[in-house]
Amino acid sequence: MKRLMLLLTLLLACMTPALAEEDPGLALDRILAELEHSAAGIETLASDFVQEKHLEMFRETLVSRGRFYFARPDKLRWEMTEPVASGFLLNGDSGSRWHERAGAAVPFDIAREPGMQLIAQQLLAWARVDIVWLVRQYRMTLVSEQPVTLKLVPLQAGAEQFVEYLQIGFDAERRYVETVEVHEPGGDSTRISFAGTELNQPLDPALF
Amino acid sequence: MLFAALYRLFAPRRALLFLLTLLLLGAGLTGLTRLEVREDIESMLPDDTSRVADDFRRLQQAPFARKVLISLHGSQITSTATLLEAADGLAAALSSEYFSRAATGPAMLENNRLPDWLETNLPLLLGADDRQRIADELTPERVRGRLETDYQRMLSPEGWLLKGGIRRDPLELRNLGLDKLRFVNPIAKTRLHNGHFLSSDGRSALIIADSSVAITDSGGGARMLEQFRQAADGVLPKGIEASLVSGHAYTVANAEAIQRDLFVVLTASTLGLAVLFMLFLRSWRSLFVFLVPVSVVGLAAVAVSWCYPAVSGVTLGFGAVLLGIAVDYGLHVYFVLRQGDEEPEIALGRISRPVLFGALTTLAGFAVLLTSSLPGQRQLAIFAMTGITSALLLALIVLPHLVVPGWRPTPRRLYQSLAVEPRRKSGLLLLLWLAILVGCSWKVAEVPINGDLRSLSLIPAELLASEHELQQTWGNLRSLAMVFAEGGTLQEALAANDMLFELLRRELPEAPVVSLAPLLPAATTQANNLRHWREFWEQRGEATRRLLREAGAERGFATAAFDPFFAGLQRQPEPVTVATLRQVGLGDLLDALLLDQGEKVQLVTLVPDTPEVAALFTADAALPPGIHLVSQARFGREVGNAIRADFMQFLTLAGGAVLIMVSLLLRRPGKILLALLPVATGLVVMLGTMGWLGMEFNLFNIVATILVIGLGVDYGIFMVCLDDPGEDKATRRAVLVAGMTTLVGFGALVFAQHPALHSIGATVLLGIGGAVPTALLVVPALRRERR
């Protein structure tokens, strides 16, 4: 009988934490729903960014700075100011890019540039917090809840050649992305940190 | 006289004569139903070993000649996505019964393996020029510039995608490979959007389809076009329109035009013949006269089938019309028997001589066509000669028994004013004739000869607009010149193709060329390229490593940053073959540009059809063996030259034959000249008026000219054979009615919209229009002057 009581006690002891903690899948769904809800009210976004690249092919970390702008539904401007002035903007299917050496901006068709198309999809998805699209592209796990940090492993065949996983961090109020880390096979990584983010401030139409 | 004797022989045995005739004609009609008739235009092109014949055969192999091109046009507000969706929808809605394959974009860009494949195979594909370009890049300044660009690209958000490529190829040698793709794009003005053909302005999409319907099949073509229209109406959203351009559209347009024309022309000529009948014949027995040429069509066609396995439809149609001239023999027999004052056998004996000689001169004219290099014209000669001979024999042996004499119509005022009383106005008449002759002679030499076969076809304005729009939107797809590189084996052909490509790049560096040579060099060329590639890097490898290390260090690149590049230089790529090109999506291109015919292999290179290109491939140019240019523009010029040469040859031979025949018959120079006057006047009026009106001379005009010669001489012979031009009213009436039936029968073709039919009508109308008045008015006037 003593043995039986001991066994029951152990069993209860094991079950109690399971009953107390939330299922990780349910927690992720809840977090994603909250992120989607919070981001739904964001029409424009402007932010400074710092990009750090840790690459095997460079002796030192590559650091660049600039400013990022977004306006719903599909306007985006990525403006690097250091170490060189360059960048690109997207407006629907079309866009243009510029560089301090070249001077004037050069238009491009996003459909003709698969690389740029991929980057644009990613940036727009994160800026809009497009959970539906992201769930189709990545297997997500919740790294931390406060602040929200997600780990994303690409689902598309062939993507693993370029990306091992992404890690995305959100601001404390879960409205926008604060950090993006791209971890590549072989150990290279890129980290983009956004700071001084302004939400729903009027943006000059000339930016796009 | 033979025919008078035959008349007497058969007079009591008419039933037997009619029975034999019916049996013969019945056999001809039976043979007609069993003929194998070809509808294509090939019979109107030379079948000898001339370059024209060779060019035509090669033109049939043009990549876009047998394709159906469908261009979709959106409105100002149509989005690219909607336009491309519409293109996909229409391609799917095209029935496989008529469209065997419909592509909205190039297969080669549907997979992304091509750039990597090019990069891997650079050692096999890059030639001496490319290696020189690499050498030019290997200076400290250029390398520094490249690495600066690489560094900045690594800073961009795309950097993590580009990293592998930059490490493998910091100097962007892959651009030399990608540069080769510009030589495999036959649609010059396209850009690709999500794997679709999209015009440079983004407003048009393109579908390229294959069709199982033969281009010469007008019925199948019409059903195909109808299916396209139904599919377009069914699937295209509002604001998007589609137009189709293919050889089928031309065939259908021409077949429909000819059907419309036949109704107009037959109505006009039937009405005209009815009027002539009411004015001059007025007897049901005269219908037999018109039956003579109709009844010999079968015999003529059977004769052609004995000489040729398949009879051209053009020969049958045109030949049957030509036989209309045989009505003249019957008319002479009819008038002399029905309206003359002599006994039938005497009248027949008298008329048979000029009728026989008239027919012989016409036969001589058509016999000249036997020398033609065009099988269609040779078939036409056999057809016309058999038909005319049969009609002549029917007119002189059978017709007299059907046309019973005894009825005389009252002479009509119209006829009297036209032909009977010219004598008081001889001087004025001759002056007018001379003035017309001089006026027309002035322009005879100015008639241009048009050898473009397309000018013989009707091109409706709508189709022309579609073709023009297609050209404006997508470039000159359908009329590029082709250069063939030929060999007994694939490797021989590829080697010739390599030499050709080198020649074109050297001599015409700016010309847009479509060729397989940059992506599929011959095995020997690939081996050479690989050997030179290795030698190149053996000489420059270490220096390049040093350059990259030093310039890279300035920008922070690690020492081992470009190790993958140097490892790649050591790789041994597999030879490029037809199979590997298919694997990377270039199958369509191979199907269009590589023609493996078993005993020989041909590679097609597409070049602009310009005088500069033609000059490079002149006969005396030192070209590599197995190279042939086929250009539509040059083909048109060559056919034009062939027509010009044929015309001069025919005119000389026919003129000589006619002169000999007329000399044998008439013997006296004065009479000979008089007999030739109508034909000479007819030709001068015909060519002169064409010159004044700016009309061109084409393939069909040659045959029509021989018709004018044959008939014009007939009129002259008849008028000169008259003892008294004022008294033999039956013969004069026969000449007048014969001339008018020709004008009505052939001249009615001038109302046709179809250029070929119209040109025949115009030629005959002008030629016979000049010959008949000369025969009826000028010849008698000159005879009176001489007396």
Tab-separated table of N, CA, C and O in Angstrom, chain B residues 265-340:
chain	number	residue	atom	x	y	z
B	265	VAL	N	-17.158	37.852	-110.273
B	265	VAL	CA	-16.627	37.716	-111.630
B	265	VAL	C	-17.557	36.849	-112.490
B	265	VAL	O	-17.861	37.190	-113.639
B	266	LEU	N	-18.014	35.744	-111.914
B	266	LEU	CA	-18.894	34.872	-112.700
B	266	LEU	C	-20.216	35.561	-113.007
B	266	LEU	O	-20.752	35.431	-114.106
B	267	THR	N	-20.719	36.333	-112.053
B	267	THR	CA	-21.957	37.075	-112.314
B	267	THR	C	-21.735	38.072	-113.446
B	267	THR	O	-22.536	38.154	-114.396
B	268	ALA	N	-20.627	38.820	-113.333
B	268	ALA	CA	-20.348	39.838	-114.352
B	268	ALA	C	-20.131	39.202	-115.717
B	268	ALA	O	-20.693	39.658	-116.729
B	269	SER	N	-19.354	38.126	-115.763
B	269	SER	CA	-19.066	37.529	-117.077
B	269	SER	C	-20.301	36.821	-117.642
B	269	SER	O	-20.542	36.846	-118.851
B	270	THR	N	-21.122	36.219	-116.766
B	270	THR	CA	-22.344	35.579	-117.259
B	270	THR	C	-23.280	36.616	-117.854
B	270	THR	O	-23.858	36.417	-118.935
B	271	LEU	N	-23.419	37.743	-117.146
B	271	LEU	CA	-24.277	38.815	-117.665
B	271	LEU	C	-23.727	39.328	-119.000
B	271	LEU	O	-24.481	39.549	-119.959
B	272	GLY	N	-22.420	39.501	-119.046
B	272	GLY	CA	-21.779	39.982	-120.278
B	272	GLY	C	-21.988	39.023	-121.435
B	272	GLY	O	-22.333	39.437	-122.559
B	273	LEU	N	-21.784	37.744	-121.140
B	273	LEU	CA	-21.964	36.741	-122.206
B	273	LEU	C	-23.423	36.675	-122.643
B	273	LEU	O	-23.728	36.492	-123.832
B	274	ALA	N	-24.342	36.866	-121.689
B	274	ALA	CA	-25.771	36.863	-122.040
B	274	ALA	C	-26.082	38.022	-122.982
B	274	ALA	O	-26.839	37.870	-123.962
B	275	VAL	N	-25.481	39.180	-122.699
B	275	VAL	CA	-25.699	40.343	-123.566
B	275	VAL	C	-25.142	40.061	-124.966
B	275	VAL	O	-25.798	40.332	-125.990
B	276	LEU	N	-23.946	39.469	-125.021
B	276	LEU	CA	-23.347	39.131	-126.320
B	276	LEU	C	-24.231	38.137	-127.069
B	276	LEU	O	-24.433	38.234	-128.287
B	277	PHE	N	-24.750	37.188	-126.321
B	277	PHE	CA	-25.619	36.172	-126.916
B	277	PHE	C	-26.852	36.843	-127.522
B	277	PHE	O	-27.243	36.567	-128.665
B	278	MET	N	-27.458	37.753	-126.747
B	278	MET	CA	-28.668	38.438	-127.233
B	278	MET	C	-28.360	39.298	-128.449
B	278	MET	O	-29.178	39.421	-129.366
B	279	LEU	N	-27.191	39.897	-128.475
B	279	LEU	CA	-26.867	40.818	-129.576
B	279	LEU	C	-26.435	40.084	-130.837
B	279	LEU	O	-26.810	40.467	-131.950
B	280	PHE	N	-25.643	39.012	-130.686
B	280	PHE	CA	-24.990	38.451	-131.868
B	280	PHE	C	-25.388	37.011	-132.213
B	280	PHE	O	-25.184	36.591	-133.349
B	281	LEU	N	-25.843	36.246	-131.279
B	281	LEU	CA	-26.038	34.817	-131.562
B	281	LEU	C	-27.522	34.438	-131.652
B	281	LEU	O	-27.994	33.983	-132.686
B	282	ARG	N	-28.243	34.627	-130.604
B	282	ARG	CA	-29.687	34.440	-130.554
B	282	ARG	C	-30.153	33.075	-131.040
B	282	ARG	O	-31.169	32.981	-131.730
B	283	SER	N	-29.396	32.034	-130.789
B	283	SER	CA	-29.829	30.686	-131.144
B	283	SER	C	-29.377	29.716	-130.068
B	283	SER	O	-28.240	29.801	-129.590
B	284	TRP	N	-30.251	28.794	-129.709
B	284	TRP	CA	-29.867	27.843	-128.673
B	284	TRP	C	-28.702	26.975	-129.124
B	284	TRP	O	-27.938	26.462	-128.319
B	285	ARG	N	-28.563	26.842	-130.454
B	285	ARG	CA	-27.462	26.011	-130.947
B	285	ARG	C	-26.094	26.644	-130.651
B	285	ARG	O	-25.077	25.948	-130.614
B	286	SER	N	-26.061	27.932	-130.447
B	286	SER	CA	-24.778	28.579	-130.129
B	286	SER	C	-24.257	28.132	-128.761
B	286	SER	O	-23.081	28.319	-128.447
B	287	LEU	N	-25.152	27.550	-127.951
B	287	LEU	CA	-24.698	27.061	-126.645
B	287	LEU	C	-23.624	25.978	-126.818
B	287	LEU	O	-22.733	25.828	-125.969
B	288	PHE	N	-23.725	25.225	-127.930
B	288	PHE	CA	-22.707	24.188	-128.172
B	288	PHE	C	-21.307	24.808	-128.296
B	288	PHE	O	-20.310	24.198	-127.936
B	289	VAL	N	-21.275	26.034	-128.845
B	289	VAL	CA	-19.986	26.727	-128.999
B	289	VAL	C	-19.332	26.901	-127.617
B	289	VAL	O	-18.144	26.673	-127.438
B	290	PHE	N	-20.170	27.292	-126.648
B	290	PHE	CA	-19.632	27.532	-125.310
B	290	PHE	C	-19.329	26.234	-124.569
B	290	PHE	O	-18.545	26.228	-123.614
B	291	LEU	N	-19.952	25.150	-125.015
B	291	LEU	CA	-19.690	23.859	-124.364
B	291	LEU	C	-18.334	23.272	-124.781
B	291	LEU	O	-17.778	22.422	-124.071
B	292	VAL	N	-17.833	23.711	-125.943
B	292	VAL	CA	-16.575	23.143	-126.460
B	292	VAL	C	-15.444	23.265	-125.438
B	292	VAL	O	-14.846	22.256	-125.046
B	293	PRO	N	-15.100	24.495	-124.939
B	293	PRO	CA	-13.988	24.569	-123.974
B	293	PRO	C	-14.291	23.881	-122.657
B	293	PRO	O	-13.401	23.307	-122.033
B	294	VAL	N	-15.571	23.915	-122.232
B	294	VAL	CA	-15.927	23.301	-120.945
B	294	VAL	C	-15.686	21.793	-120.991
B	294	VAL	O	-15.155	21.192	-120.050
B	295	SER	N	-16.051	21.180	-122.121
B	295	SER	CA	-16.020	19.718	-122.200
B	295	SER	C	-14.602	19.140	-122.277
B	295	SER	O	-14.415	17.957	-122.029
B	296	VAL	N	-13.613	19.985	-122.587
B	296	VAL	CA	-12.252	19.436	-122.725
B	296	VAL	C	-11.406	19.564	-121.452
B	296	VAL	O	-10.260	19.124	-121.430
B	297	VAL	N	-11.978	20.164	-120.388
B	297	VAL	CA	-11.209	20.365	-119.150
B	297	VAL	C	-10.699	19.030	-118.600
B	297	VAL	O	-9.537	18.889	-118.215
B	298	GLY	N	-11.592	18.015	-118.611
B	298	GLY	CA	-11.217	16.700	-118.094
B	298	GLY	C	-10.054	16.105	-118.864
B	298	GLY	O	-9.096	15.591	-118.269
B	299	LEU	N	-10.129	16.182	-120.194
B	299	LEU	CA	-9.058	15.618	-121.037
B	299	LEU	C	-7.726	16.308	-120.739
B	299	LEU	O	-6.676	15.663	-120.617
B	300	ALA	N	-7.788	17.636	-120.614
B	300	ALA	CA	-6.558	18.396	-120.360
B	300	ALA	C	-5.952	18.009	-119.008
B	300	ALA	O	-4.738	17.834	-118.882
B	301	ALA	N	-6.816	17.862	-118.003
B	301	ALA	CA	-6.320	17.512	-116.666
B	301	ALA	C	-5.702	16.111	-116.660
B	301	ALA	O	-4.659	15.888	-116.021
B	302	VAL	N	-6.335	15.178	-117.373
B	302	VAL	CA	-5.797	13.808	-117.435
B	302	VAL	C	-4.421	13.826	-118.102
B	302	VAL	O	-3.490	13.134	-117.673
B	303	ALA	N	-4.282	14.649	-119.152
B	303	ALA	CA	-2.984	14.738	-119.831
B	303	ALA	C	-1.901	15.210	-118.866
B	303	ALA	O	-0.782	14.699	-118.873
B	304	VAL	N	-2.240	16.182	-118.004
B	304	VAL	CA	-1.258	16.680	-117.023
B	304	VAL	C	-0.900	15.566	-116.035
B	304	VAL	O	0.263	15.372	-115.690
B	305	SER	N	-1.946	14.811	-115.620
B	305	SER	CA	-1.688	13.757	-114.623
B	305	SER	C	-0.808	12.645	-115.186
B	305	SER	O	-0.171	11.921	-114.431
B	306	TRP	N	-0.778	12.482	-116.515
B	306	TRP	CA	0.120	11.494	-117.112
B	306	TRP	C	1.590	11.921	-116.964
B	306	TRP	O	2.494	11.111	-116.922
B	307	CYS	N	1.791	13.240	-116.934
B	307	CYS	CA	3.170	13.759	-116.863
B	307	CYS	C	3.607	14.042	-115.421
B	307	CYS	O	4.797	14.029	-115.122
B	308	TYR	N	2.648	14.377	-114.545
B	308	TYR	CA	3.001	14.723	-113.156
B	308	TYR	C	2.140	13.900	-112.196
B	308	TYR	O	0.940	13.750	-112.422
B	309	PRO	N	2.733	13.379	-111.121
B	309	PRO	CA	1.957	12.563	-110.180
B	309	PRO	C	0.844	13.350	-109.482
B	309	PRO	O	-0.215	12.820	-109.197
B	310	ALA	N	1.103	14.603	-109.195
B	310	ALA	CA	0.078	15.428	-108.541
B	310	ALA	C	-0.105	16.715	-109.343
B	310	ALA	O	0.871	17.333	-109.757
B	311	VAL	N	-1.359	17.074	-109.549
B	311	VAL	CA	-1.657	18.264	-110.360
B	311	VAL	C	-1.893	19.436	-109.421
B	311	VAL	O	-2.588	19.313	-108.414
B	312	SER	N	-1.292	20.575	-109.763
B	312	SER	CA	-1.474	21.765	-108.944
B	312	SER	C	-2.899	22.296	-109.084
B	312	SER	O	-3.444	22.390	-110.194
B	313	GLY	N	-3.483	22.655	-107.951
B	313	GLY	CA	-4.821	23.236	-107.966
B	313	GLY	C	-4.832	24.547	-108.746
B	313	GLY	O	-5.807	24.882	-109.426
B	314	VAL	N	-3.716	25.286	-108.637
B	314	VAL	CA	-3.600	26.553	-109.370
B	314	VAL	C	-3.680	26.268	-110.878
B	314	VAL	O	-4.358	26.978	-111.638
B	315	THR	N	-2.993	25.197	-111.315
B	315	THR	CA	-3.008	24.839	-112.735
B	315	THR	C	-4.435	24.529	-113.189
B	315	THR	O	-4.881	25.013	-114.243
B	316	LEU	N	-5.124	23.738	-112.393
B	316	LEU	CA	-6.485	23.350	-112.780
B	316	LEU	C	-7.391	24.578	-112.891
B	316	LEU	O	-8.118	24.745	-113.878
B	317	GLY	N	-7.342	25.407	-111.844
B	317	GLY	CA	-8.233	26.567	-111.830
B	317	GLY	C	-7.921	27.540	-112.943
B	317	GLY	O	-8.801	27.926	-113.730
B	318	PHE	N	-6.633	27.895	-113.009
B	318	PHE	CA	-6.234	28.891	-113.997
B	318	PHE	C	-6.350	28.319	-115.408
B	318	PHE	O	-6.787	28.996	-116.347
B	319	GLY	N	-5.979	27.038	-115.556
B	319	GLY	CA	-6.046	26.395	-116.871
B	319	GLY	C	-7.470	26.320	-117.385
B	319	GLY	O	-7.730	26.559	-118.573
B	320	ALA	N	-8.409	26.000	-116.484
B	320	ALA	CA	-9.804	25.912	-116.913
B	320	ALA	C	-10.282	27.263	-117.413
B	320	ALA	O	-11.023	27.356	-118.402
B	321	VAL	N	-9.830	28.324	-116.729
B	321	VAL	CA	-10.201	29.680	-117.179
B	321	VAL	C	-9.557	29.968	-118.536
B	321	VAL	O	-10.188	30.509	-119.454
B	322	LEU	N	-8.274	29.558	-118.643
B	322	LEU	CA	-7.550	29.808	-119.905
B	322	LEU	C	-8.237	29.159	-121.097
B	322	LEU	O	-8.234	29.692	-122.217
B	323	LEU	N	-8.824	27.980	-120.846
B	323	LEU	CA	-9.444	27.265	-121.969
B	323	LEU	C	-10.625	28.033	-122.539
B	323	LEU	O	-11.126	27.682	-123.608
B	324	GLY	N	-11.049	29.040	-121.806
B	324	GLY	CA	-12.116	29.885	-122.337
B	324	GLY	C	-11.761	30.457	-123.710
B	324	GLY	O	-12.642	30.728	-124.536
B	325	ILE	N	-10.477	30.592	-123.977
B	325	ILE	CA	-10.069	31.145	-125.283
B	325	ILE	C	-10.441	30.195	-126.418
B	325	ILE	O	-10.576	30.609	-127.561
B	326	ALA	N	-10.626	28.889	-126.081
B	326	ALA	CA	-10.948	27.918	-127.130
B	326	ALA	C	-12.336	28.151	-127.704
B	326	ALA	O	-12.685	27.571	-128.741
B	327	VAL	N	-13.119	29.001	-127.031
B	327	VAL	CA	-14.453	29.306	-127.556
B	327	VAL	C	-14.348	30.010	-128.922
B	327	VAL	O	-15.260	29.946	-129.752
B	328	ASP	N	-13.208	30.660	-129.160
B	328	ASP	CA	-13.015	31.403	-130.418
B	328	ASP	C	-13.159	30.501	-131.646
B	328	ASP	O	-13.752	30.891	-132.649
B	329	TYR	N	-12.591	29.273	-131.557
B	329	TYR	CA	-12.623	28.379	-132.719
B	329	TYR	C	-14.067	28.020	-133.050
B	329	TYR	O	-14.484	28.012	-134.201
B	330	GLY	N	-14.804	27.722	-131.980
B	330	GLY	CA	-16.216	27.395	-132.178
B	330	GLY	C	-16.986	28.571	-132.760
B	330	GLY	O	-17.866	28.384	-133.614
B	331	LEU	N	-16.642	29.766	-132.293
B	331	LEU	CA	-17.362	30.955	-132.801
B	331	LEU	C	-17.140	31.142	-134.302
B	331	LEU	O	-18.083	31.451	-135.049
B	332	HIS	N	-15.910	30.946	-134.754
B	332	HIS	CA	-15.624	31.091	-136.176
B	332	HIS	C	-16.404	30.062	-136.980
B	332	HIS	O	-16.999	30.383	-138.025
B	333	VAL	N	-16.396	28.824	-136.467
B	333	VAL	CA	-17.130	27.769	-137.174
B	333	VAL	C	-18.634	28.093	-137.186
B	333	VAL	O	-19.311	27.992	-138.202
B	334	TYR	N	-19.116	28.548	-136.014
B	334	TYR	CA	-20.545	28.857	-135.889
B	334	TYR	C	-20.951	29.956	-136.884
B	334	TYR	O	-21.921	29.827	-137.619
B	335	PHE	N	-20.187	31.046	-136.897
B	335	PHE	CA	-20.577	32.181	-137.740
B	335	PHE	C	-20.486	31.847	-139.223
B	335	PHE	O	-21.351	32.225	-140.013
B	336	VAL	N	-19.420	31.109	-139.590
B	336	VAL	CA	-19.276	30.836	-141.027
B	336	VAL	C	-20.353	29.852	-141.499
B	336	VAL	O	-20.818	29.924	-142.639
B	337	LEU	N	-20.767	28.947	-140.592
B	337	LEU	CA	-21.800	27.987	-140.992
B	337	LEU	C	-23.200	28.568	-140.884
B	337	LEU	O	-24.073	28.299	-141.692
B	338	ARG	N	-23.412	29.386	-139.866
B	338	ARG	CA	-24.759	29.896	-139.623
B	338	ARG	C	-25.053	31.170	-140.395
B	338	ARG	O	-26.197	31.453	-140.719
B	339	GLN	N	-24.024	31.952	-140.687
B	339	GLN	CA	-24.300	33.265	-141.266
B	339	GLN	C	-23.585	33.505	-142.592
B	339	GLN	O	-23.675	34.587	-143.158
B	340	GLY	N	-22.839	32.484	-143.042
B	340	GLY	CA	-22.179	32.619	-144.335
B	340	GLY	C	-23.136	32.246	-145.469
B	340	GLY	O	-24.241	31.765	-145.223
